[in-house]
Short mmCIF file of N, CA and C in Angstrom, two decimals:
data_model
loop_
_atom_site.label_atom_id
_atom_site.label_comp_id
_atom_site.label_asym_id
_atom_site.label_seq_id
_atom_site.Cartn_x
_atom_site.Cartn_y
_atom_site.Cartn_z
N MET A 11 0.84 -1.17 0.00
CA MET A 11 0.00 0.00 0.00
C MET A 11 0.89 1.24 0.00
N ALA A 12 0.57 2.21 -0.81
CA ALA A 12 1.30 3.47 -0.87
C ALA A 12 0.42 4.57 -0.28
N PHE A 13 1.06 5.61 0.21
CA PHE A 13 0.32 6.67 0.89
C PHE A 13 0.53 8.02 0.21
N PHE A 14 -0.48 8.88 0.32
CA PHE A 14 -0.38 10.24 -0.18
C PHE A 14 -0.98 11.18 0.86
N LYS A 15 -0.63 12.46 0.72
CA LYS A 15 -1.28 13.49 1.53
C LYS A 15 -1.66 14.63 0.60
N ARG A 16 -2.57 15.45 1.04
CA ARG A 16 -3.02 16.58 0.25
C ARG A 16 -2.07 17.75 0.47
N THR A 17 -1.58 18.34 -0.63
CA THR A 17 -0.66 19.48 -0.52
C THR A 17 -1.12 20.58 -1.47
N GLN A 18 -0.92 21.82 -1.03
CA GLN A 18 -1.28 22.96 -1.86
C GLN A 18 -0.01 23.56 -2.44
N GLN A 19 0.03 23.75 -3.75
CA GLN A 19 1.19 24.33 -4.42
C GLN A 19 1.17 25.84 -4.25
N LYS A 20 2.31 26.42 -3.89
CA LYS A 20 2.41 27.87 -3.71
C LYS A 20 2.33 28.61 -5.04
N VAL A 21 2.74 27.95 -6.12
CA VAL A 21 2.78 28.59 -7.44
C VAL A 21 1.38 28.94 -7.94
N ASN A 22 0.43 28.01 -7.78
CA ASN A 22 -0.91 28.24 -8.34
C ASN A 22 -2.04 28.06 -7.34
N ASP A 23 -1.71 27.81 -6.08
CA ASP A 23 -2.70 27.63 -5.00
C ASP A 23 -3.64 26.46 -5.21
N LEU A 24 -3.32 25.53 -6.12
CA LEU A 24 -4.15 24.36 -6.33
C LEU A 24 -3.67 23.21 -5.46
N TRP A 25 -4.57 22.28 -5.18
CA TRP A 25 -4.27 21.14 -4.32
C TRP A 25 -4.00 19.90 -5.15
N TYR A 26 -3.03 19.08 -4.68
CA TYR A 26 -2.64 17.86 -5.37
C TYR A 26 -2.34 16.77 -4.35
N PRO A 27 -2.46 15.51 -4.77
CA PRO A 27 -1.97 14.44 -3.88
C PRO A 27 -0.44 14.36 -4.02
N LYS A 28 0.23 14.14 -2.90
CA LYS A 28 1.69 14.02 -2.90
C LYS A 28 2.05 12.71 -2.22
N ALA A 29 2.82 11.87 -2.92
CA ALA A 29 3.24 10.59 -2.34
C ALA A 29 4.13 10.84 -1.14
N ILE A 30 3.95 10.04 -0.10
CA ILE A 30 4.81 10.11 1.07
C ILE A 30 5.33 8.71 1.39
N THR A 31 6.43 8.66 2.08
CA THR A 31 6.97 7.39 2.53
C THR A 31 6.71 7.26 4.02
N VAL A 32 6.64 6.03 4.50
CA VAL A 32 6.36 5.80 5.91
C VAL A 32 7.46 4.97 6.53
N GLY A 33 7.62 5.15 7.82
CA GLY A 33 8.59 4.35 8.55
C GLY A 33 10.02 4.69 8.20
N LYS A 34 10.91 3.84 8.67
CA LYS A 34 12.33 4.03 8.43
C LYS A 34 12.68 3.46 7.05
N PRO A 35 13.75 3.97 6.43
CA PRO A 35 14.17 3.39 5.15
C PRO A 35 14.54 1.92 5.30
N VAL A 36 14.32 1.14 4.27
CA VAL A 36 14.72 -0.26 4.25
C VAL A 36 16.24 -0.30 4.25
N THR A 37 16.82 -1.17 5.06
CA THR A 37 18.28 -1.22 5.20
C THR A 37 18.91 -2.21 4.22
N THR A 38 20.21 -2.10 4.08
CA THR A 38 20.97 -3.04 3.26
C THR A 38 20.78 -4.46 3.79
N ASP A 39 20.79 -4.61 5.10
CA ASP A 39 20.57 -5.94 5.70
C ASP A 39 19.23 -6.53 5.28
N GLU A 40 18.17 -5.72 5.32
CA GLU A 40 16.85 -6.21 4.94
C GLU A 40 16.80 -6.60 3.47
N ILE A 41 17.41 -5.79 2.62
CA ILE A 41 17.46 -6.12 1.19
C ILE A 41 18.26 -7.40 0.98
N ALA A 42 19.41 -7.52 1.65
CA ALA A 42 20.24 -8.72 1.52
C ALA A 42 19.47 -9.96 1.98
N ASP A 43 18.73 -9.85 3.07
CA ASP A 43 17.93 -10.98 3.55
C ASP A 43 16.90 -11.40 2.50
N GLU A 44 16.18 -10.43 1.95
CA GLU A 44 15.15 -10.74 0.96
C GLU A 44 15.75 -11.32 -0.31
N LEU A 45 16.87 -10.76 -0.77
CA LEU A 45 17.52 -11.29 -1.96
C LEU A 45 18.03 -12.71 -1.74
N SER A 46 18.55 -12.98 -0.56
CA SER A 46 19.05 -14.34 -0.31
C SER A 46 17.92 -15.36 -0.28
N ILE A 47 16.74 -14.95 0.18
CA ILE A 47 15.57 -15.83 0.16
C ILE A 47 15.14 -16.12 -1.27
N ARG A 48 15.24 -15.12 -2.15
CA ARG A 48 14.80 -15.26 -3.54
C ARG A 48 15.85 -15.89 -4.45
N SER A 49 17.05 -16.11 -3.95
CA SER A 49 18.10 -16.66 -4.80
C SER A 49 18.79 -17.81 -4.08
N THR A 50 19.89 -18.26 -4.64
CA THR A 50 20.60 -19.39 -4.06
C THR A 50 21.85 -18.96 -3.30
N VAL A 51 22.02 -17.68 -3.09
CA VAL A 51 23.21 -17.20 -2.38
C VAL A 51 22.86 -16.86 -0.93
N THR A 52 23.87 -16.84 -0.09
CA THR A 52 23.65 -16.55 1.32
C THR A 52 23.46 -15.06 1.55
N ARG A 53 22.95 -14.71 2.71
CA ARG A 53 22.79 -13.31 3.09
C ARG A 53 24.14 -12.61 3.07
N GLY A 54 25.17 -13.26 3.60
CA GLY A 54 26.51 -12.66 3.64
C GLY A 54 27.06 -12.37 2.25
N ASP A 55 26.86 -13.30 1.33
CA ASP A 55 27.32 -13.09 -0.04
C ASP A 55 26.57 -11.91 -0.68
N THR A 56 25.27 -11.89 -0.48
CA THR A 56 24.46 -10.80 -1.04
C THR A 56 24.87 -9.47 -0.45
N TYR A 57 25.07 -9.43 0.85
CA TYR A 57 25.46 -8.21 1.53
C TYR A 57 26.81 -7.71 1.01
N ALA A 58 27.76 -8.60 0.83
CA ALA A 58 29.08 -8.21 0.35
C ALA A 58 28.99 -7.59 -1.05
N VAL A 59 28.19 -8.18 -1.90
CA VAL A 59 28.02 -7.64 -3.25
C VAL A 59 27.36 -6.26 -3.19
N MET A 60 26.30 -6.15 -2.40
CA MET A 60 25.58 -4.88 -2.30
C MET A 60 26.47 -3.77 -1.75
N LYS A 61 27.30 -4.07 -0.76
CA LYS A 61 28.18 -3.06 -0.16
C LYS A 61 29.19 -2.52 -1.16
N ASN A 62 29.56 -3.34 -2.15
CA ASN A 62 30.55 -2.92 -3.13
C ASN A 62 29.93 -2.37 -4.41
N LEU A 63 28.64 -2.50 -4.57
CA LEU A 63 27.97 -2.09 -5.80
C LEU A 63 28.15 -0.60 -6.08
N GLY A 64 28.00 0.25 -5.10
CA GLY A 64 28.12 1.69 -5.30
C GLY A 64 29.49 2.09 -5.82
N ALA A 65 30.54 1.52 -5.22
CA ALA A 65 31.91 1.86 -5.65
C ALA A 65 32.17 1.37 -7.07
N VAL A 66 31.68 0.19 -7.41
CA VAL A 66 31.87 -0.34 -8.76
C VAL A 66 31.14 0.53 -9.77
N MET A 67 29.89 0.89 -9.46
CA MET A 67 29.12 1.74 -10.37
C MET A 67 29.79 3.10 -10.55
N ALA A 68 30.26 3.69 -9.45
CA ALA A 68 30.93 5.00 -9.51
C ALA A 68 32.17 4.93 -10.38
N ASN A 69 32.92 3.84 -10.30
CA ASN A 69 34.12 3.69 -11.10
C ASN A 69 33.77 3.68 -12.59
N TYR A 70 32.76 2.91 -12.98
CA TYR A 70 32.36 2.87 -14.39
C TYR A 70 31.81 4.21 -14.86
N MET A 71 30.98 4.85 -14.04
CA MET A 71 30.40 6.13 -14.44
C MET A 71 31.47 7.21 -14.53
N ALA A 72 32.50 7.15 -13.70
CA ALA A 72 33.61 8.10 -13.77
C ALA A 72 34.39 7.95 -15.07
N GLN A 73 34.26 6.80 -15.72
CA GLN A 73 34.89 6.57 -17.03
C GLN A 73 33.99 7.05 -18.17
N GLY A 74 32.88 7.70 -17.83
CA GLY A 74 31.98 8.23 -18.85
C GLY A 74 30.96 7.23 -19.34
N ARG A 75 30.80 6.13 -18.64
CA ARG A 75 29.87 5.08 -19.08
C ARG A 75 28.58 5.12 -18.27
N THR A 76 27.51 4.62 -18.84
CA THR A 76 26.28 4.41 -18.08
C THR A 76 26.35 3.01 -17.49
N VAL A 77 25.57 2.80 -16.44
CA VAL A 77 25.49 1.48 -15.81
C VAL A 77 24.04 1.03 -15.89
N LYS A 78 23.82 -0.07 -16.61
CA LYS A 78 22.47 -0.63 -16.75
C LYS A 78 22.42 -1.93 -15.97
N ILE A 79 21.56 -1.95 -14.96
CA ILE A 79 21.35 -3.15 -14.16
C ILE A 79 20.02 -3.75 -14.58
N GLU A 80 20.09 -4.93 -15.17
CA GLU A 80 18.90 -5.59 -15.68
C GLU A 80 17.87 -5.77 -14.57
N GLY A 81 16.65 -5.39 -14.85
CA GLY A 81 15.58 -5.50 -13.88
C GLY A 81 15.48 -4.30 -12.95
N VAL A 82 16.44 -3.40 -13.02
CA VAL A 82 16.43 -2.20 -12.17
C VAL A 82 16.35 -0.95 -13.05
N GLY A 83 17.39 -0.70 -13.82
CA GLY A 83 17.40 0.48 -14.68
C GLY A 83 18.80 0.94 -14.98
N THR A 84 18.91 2.17 -15.47
CA THR A 84 20.17 2.74 -15.93
C THR A 84 20.55 3.95 -15.07
N PHE A 85 21.81 4.00 -14.68
CA PHE A 85 22.37 5.09 -13.90
C PHE A 85 23.42 5.80 -14.75
N TYR A 86 23.47 7.14 -14.63
CA TYR A 86 24.49 7.89 -15.36
C TYR A 86 24.72 9.23 -14.67
N TYR A 87 25.86 9.86 -14.99
CA TYR A 87 26.20 11.17 -14.44
C TYR A 87 25.69 12.28 -15.34
N THR A 88 25.32 13.40 -14.72
CA THR A 88 25.12 14.65 -15.44
C THR A 88 25.95 15.71 -14.73
N ALA A 89 26.35 16.72 -15.48
CA ALA A 89 27.18 17.79 -14.92
C ALA A 89 26.31 18.93 -14.42
N VAL A 90 26.71 19.51 -13.29
CA VAL A 90 26.09 20.71 -12.76
C VAL A 90 27.03 21.85 -13.12
N THR A 91 26.48 22.90 -13.75
CA THR A 91 27.34 24.01 -14.17
C THR A 91 27.16 25.22 -13.27
N ASN A 92 28.06 26.17 -13.43
CA ASN A 92 28.03 27.38 -12.59
C ASN A 92 27.04 28.42 -13.08
N LYS A 93 26.24 28.09 -14.06
CA LYS A 93 25.20 28.97 -14.63
C LYS A 93 25.80 30.16 -15.38
N GLN A 94 27.10 30.15 -15.60
CA GLN A 94 27.76 31.21 -16.35
C GLN A 94 28.03 30.71 -17.76
N GLY A 95 27.08 30.88 -18.64
CA GLY A 95 27.24 30.46 -20.02
C GLY A 95 28.28 31.33 -20.73
N VAL A 96 28.75 30.85 -21.85
CA VAL A 96 29.73 31.59 -22.64
C VAL A 96 29.19 31.78 -24.05
N ALA A 97 29.76 32.73 -24.77
CA ALA A 97 29.22 33.13 -26.08
C ALA A 97 29.48 32.12 -27.18
N THR A 98 30.61 31.40 -27.13
CA THR A 98 30.94 30.49 -28.22
C THR A 98 31.30 29.11 -27.68
N ALA A 99 31.22 28.11 -28.53
CA ALA A 99 31.56 26.74 -28.14
C ALA A 99 33.04 26.62 -27.77
N ASP A 100 33.89 27.41 -28.40
CA ASP A 100 35.32 27.36 -28.11
C ASP A 100 35.65 27.81 -26.69
N GLU A 101 34.77 28.59 -26.08
CA GLU A 101 35.01 29.10 -24.73
C GLU A 101 34.57 28.12 -23.63
N VAL A 102 33.86 27.08 -23.99
CA VAL A 102 33.37 26.10 -23.01
C VAL A 102 34.54 25.32 -22.44
N THR A 103 34.62 25.23 -21.10
CA THR A 103 35.68 24.47 -20.43
C THR A 103 35.10 23.67 -19.28
N ALA A 104 35.88 22.72 -18.80
CA ALA A 104 35.48 21.92 -17.65
C ALA A 104 35.39 22.77 -16.39
N ALA A 105 36.02 23.93 -16.36
CA ALA A 105 35.97 24.82 -15.19
C ALA A 105 34.55 25.30 -14.91
N GLN A 106 33.67 25.24 -15.91
CA GLN A 106 32.28 25.65 -15.71
C GLN A 106 31.48 24.60 -14.94
N ILE A 107 32.02 23.40 -14.82
CA ILE A 107 31.33 22.32 -14.10
C ILE A 107 31.63 22.44 -12.62
N THR A 108 30.57 22.53 -11.82
CA THR A 108 30.73 22.70 -10.37
C THR A 108 30.30 21.48 -9.57
N GLY A 109 29.70 20.50 -10.21
CA GLY A 109 29.26 19.32 -9.47
C GLY A 109 28.76 18.23 -10.39
N ILE A 110 28.40 17.12 -9.77
CA ILE A 110 27.92 15.95 -10.50
C ILE A 110 26.63 15.48 -9.86
N ARG A 111 25.71 15.05 -10.70
CA ARG A 111 24.48 14.43 -10.22
C ARG A 111 24.39 13.04 -10.81
N VAL A 112 23.82 12.12 -10.05
CA VAL A 112 23.54 10.78 -10.56
C VAL A 112 22.09 10.77 -10.99
N ARG A 113 21.86 10.36 -12.21
CA ARG A 113 20.50 10.24 -12.74
C ARG A 113 20.15 8.77 -12.86
N PHE A 114 18.87 8.48 -12.78
CA PHE A 114 18.39 7.10 -12.84
C PHE A 114 17.16 7.03 -13.72
N LEU A 115 17.16 6.06 -14.63
CA LEU A 115 16.00 5.76 -15.46
C LEU A 115 15.58 4.33 -15.18
N PRO A 116 14.40 4.11 -14.61
CA PRO A 116 13.96 2.74 -14.35
C PRO A 116 13.81 1.96 -15.65
N GLU A 117 14.10 0.68 -15.58
CA GLU A 117 13.95 -0.19 -16.76
C GLU A 117 12.48 -0.28 -17.13
N VAL A 118 12.21 -0.29 -18.43
CA VAL A 118 10.84 -0.41 -18.91
C VAL A 118 10.75 -1.54 -19.92
N GLY A 119 9.55 -2.11 -20.01
CA GLY A 119 9.26 -3.09 -21.03
C GLY A 119 8.30 -2.47 -22.03
N ARG A 120 8.47 -2.76 -23.30
CA ARG A 120 7.63 -2.16 -24.33
C ARG A 120 6.95 -3.25 -25.16
N ASP A 121 5.77 -2.91 -25.68
CA ASP A 121 5.07 -3.85 -26.55
C ASP A 121 5.51 -3.65 -28.00
N SER A 122 4.86 -4.33 -28.92
CA SER A 122 5.26 -4.28 -30.34
C SER A 122 5.05 -2.90 -30.96
N HIS A 123 4.24 -2.05 -30.32
CA HIS A 123 4.02 -0.69 -30.82
C HIS A 123 4.90 0.33 -30.10
N ASN A 124 5.88 -0.17 -29.34
CA ASN A 124 6.83 0.66 -28.60
C ASN A 124 6.18 1.43 -27.44
N ASN A 125 5.01 0.98 -26.99
CA ASN A 125 4.37 1.58 -25.83
C ASN A 125 4.90 0.94 -24.56
N VAL A 126 5.11 1.74 -23.51
CA VAL A 126 5.59 1.21 -22.24
C VAL A 126 4.49 0.36 -21.61
N VAL A 127 4.82 -0.88 -21.28
CA VAL A 127 3.84 -1.78 -20.66
C VAL A 127 4.22 -2.14 -19.23
N THR A 128 5.51 -2.11 -18.91
CA THR A 128 5.94 -2.40 -17.54
C THR A 128 7.11 -1.49 -17.16
N ARG A 129 7.20 -1.20 -15.90
CA ARG A 129 8.35 -0.50 -15.32
C ARG A 129 8.85 -1.38 -14.20
N SER A 130 10.14 -1.67 -14.22
CA SER A 130 10.68 -2.67 -13.31
C SER A 130 10.48 -2.32 -11.84
N MET A 131 10.49 -1.06 -11.50
CA MET A 131 10.40 -0.68 -10.10
C MET A 131 9.04 -0.12 -9.72
N VAL A 132 8.07 -0.27 -10.59
CA VAL A 132 6.72 0.22 -10.31
C VAL A 132 5.76 -0.96 -10.31
N ASN A 133 5.20 -1.24 -9.17
CA ASN A 133 4.21 -2.30 -9.05
C ASN A 133 2.90 -1.78 -9.63
N THR A 134 2.35 -2.45 -10.61
CA THR A 134 1.12 -1.98 -11.25
C THR A 134 -0.11 -2.14 -10.36
N LYS A 135 0.03 -2.86 -9.27
CA LYS A 135 -1.11 -3.09 -8.38
C LYS A 135 -1.00 -2.26 -7.09
N VAL A 136 -0.46 -1.06 -7.18
CA VAL A 136 -0.32 -0.20 -6.00
C VAL A 136 -1.69 0.33 -5.61
N PHE A 137 -2.02 0.20 -4.33
CA PHE A 137 -3.26 0.75 -3.80
C PHE A 137 -2.89 2.01 -3.02
N TRP A 138 -3.45 3.15 -3.41
CA TRP A 138 -3.15 4.42 -2.75
C TRP A 138 -4.17 4.69 -1.65
N GLU A 139 -3.68 5.06 -0.49
CA GLU A 139 -4.54 5.42 0.63
C GLU A 139 -4.08 6.75 1.18
N GLU A 140 -5.04 7.60 1.54
CA GLU A 140 -4.66 8.90 2.10
C GLU A 140 -4.05 8.69 3.46
N TRP A 141 -2.91 9.35 3.70
CA TRP A 141 -2.21 9.24 4.97
C TRP A 141 -3.09 9.79 6.07
N GLY A 142 -3.17 9.07 7.17
CA GLY A 142 -3.96 9.51 8.30
C GLY A 142 -5.35 8.91 8.33
N SER A 143 -5.74 8.18 7.31
CA SER A 143 -7.07 7.57 7.30
C SER A 143 -6.98 6.16 7.88
N GLY A 144 -6.63 6.10 9.17
CA GLY A 144 -6.57 4.82 9.85
C GLY A 144 -5.16 4.25 9.97
N THR A 145 -4.14 4.99 9.53
CA THR A 145 -2.76 4.51 9.64
C THR A 145 -2.13 5.09 10.88
N SER A 146 -1.05 4.45 11.36
CA SER A 146 -0.41 4.95 12.57
C SER A 146 1.11 4.99 12.48
N ALA A 147 1.70 4.64 11.34
CA ALA A 147 3.16 4.67 11.21
C ALA A 147 3.62 6.08 10.91
N GLY A 148 4.80 6.45 11.41
CA GLY A 148 5.38 7.76 11.12
C GLY A 148 5.80 7.81 9.67
N GLY A 149 5.95 9.01 9.12
CA GLY A 149 6.29 9.07 7.70
C GLY A 149 7.14 10.25 7.34
N SER A 150 7.67 10.18 6.14
CA SER A 150 8.39 11.30 5.58
C SER A 150 7.96 11.45 4.14
N SER A 151 7.98 12.68 3.65
CA SER A 151 7.50 12.92 2.30
C SER A 151 8.48 12.41 1.27
N SER A 152 8.01 12.27 0.04
CA SER A 152 8.85 11.73 -1.01
C SER A 152 10.00 12.66 -1.36
N ASP A 153 9.96 13.91 -0.92
CA ASP A 153 11.08 14.80 -1.21
C ASP A 153 12.10 14.79 -0.08
N GLY A 154 12.01 13.80 0.83
CA GLY A 154 12.99 13.63 1.88
C GLY A 154 12.71 14.43 3.13
N GLN A 155 11.65 15.20 3.18
CA GLN A 155 11.33 16.00 4.34
C GLN A 155 10.51 15.16 5.31
N ASP A 156 10.92 15.13 6.57
CA ASP A 156 10.23 14.33 7.57
C ASP A 156 8.94 15.03 7.95
N ASP A 157 7.82 14.32 7.84
CA ASP A 157 6.52 14.89 8.15
C ASP A 157 6.07 14.60 9.57
N SER A 158 6.82 13.79 10.31
CA SER A 158 6.42 13.48 11.67
C SER A 158 7.26 14.27 12.64
N GLU A 159 6.72 14.53 13.81
CA GLU A 159 7.47 15.25 14.81
C GLU A 159 8.42 14.29 15.49
N GLY A 160 9.72 14.58 15.41
CA GLY A 160 10.71 13.74 16.04
C GLY A 160 10.97 12.44 15.32
N GLY A 161 10.32 12.17 14.21
CA GLY A 161 10.56 10.96 13.43
C GLY A 161 10.07 9.69 14.08
N GLY A 162 9.19 9.80 15.07
CA GLY A 162 8.69 8.61 15.76
C GLY A 162 7.85 7.73 14.85
N MET A 163 7.92 6.44 15.11
CA MET A 163 7.19 5.50 14.28
C MET A 163 5.69 5.49 14.57
N SER A 164 5.27 5.96 15.73
CA SER A 164 3.86 5.83 16.07
C SER A 164 3.11 7.15 16.01
N GLN A 165 3.73 8.22 15.52
CA GLN A 165 3.06 9.50 15.48
C GLN A 165 2.47 9.76 14.12
N ASN A 166 1.28 10.36 14.09
CA ASN A 166 0.63 10.74 12.85
C ASN A 166 1.10 12.14 12.49
N PRO A 167 1.68 12.34 11.29
CA PRO A 167 2.25 13.64 10.95
C PRO A 167 1.21 14.68 10.56
N LEU A 168 -0.03 14.31 10.40
CA LEU A 168 -1.02 15.30 9.96
C LEU A 168 -1.77 15.87 11.11
#
């Protein structure tokens, strides 16, 4: 079950549903446990691979490559610039780059007409429920802002 709350946009004063997350983030240990149940490898083996995955991906992306993980999606770097554009292409330099962002595109499946039919990380049977309508777990919004006071698991943030 996924949760949403009602939020009003400051730009146009209209109201929209906003997805929120509940509880604490799922840990590497929990993911390793679930993966070991679904596969033939031990929790320790799964954990070791997962702990090294970020460094391996970063190494490949630093070489200018994208990283595509089957069943998950594609990760790649984009450059953050200093917002100081230049008049000609010859004036463009790496000094204008001030940071790096990691971008992610979830894997999709397409039909014969090239229409998206599945997204690997999106369950098509998600049931949306308004937060606070009978729930009691603490939550944080999808933009990373904690909606509960003190982050407690049993407090209703609304």
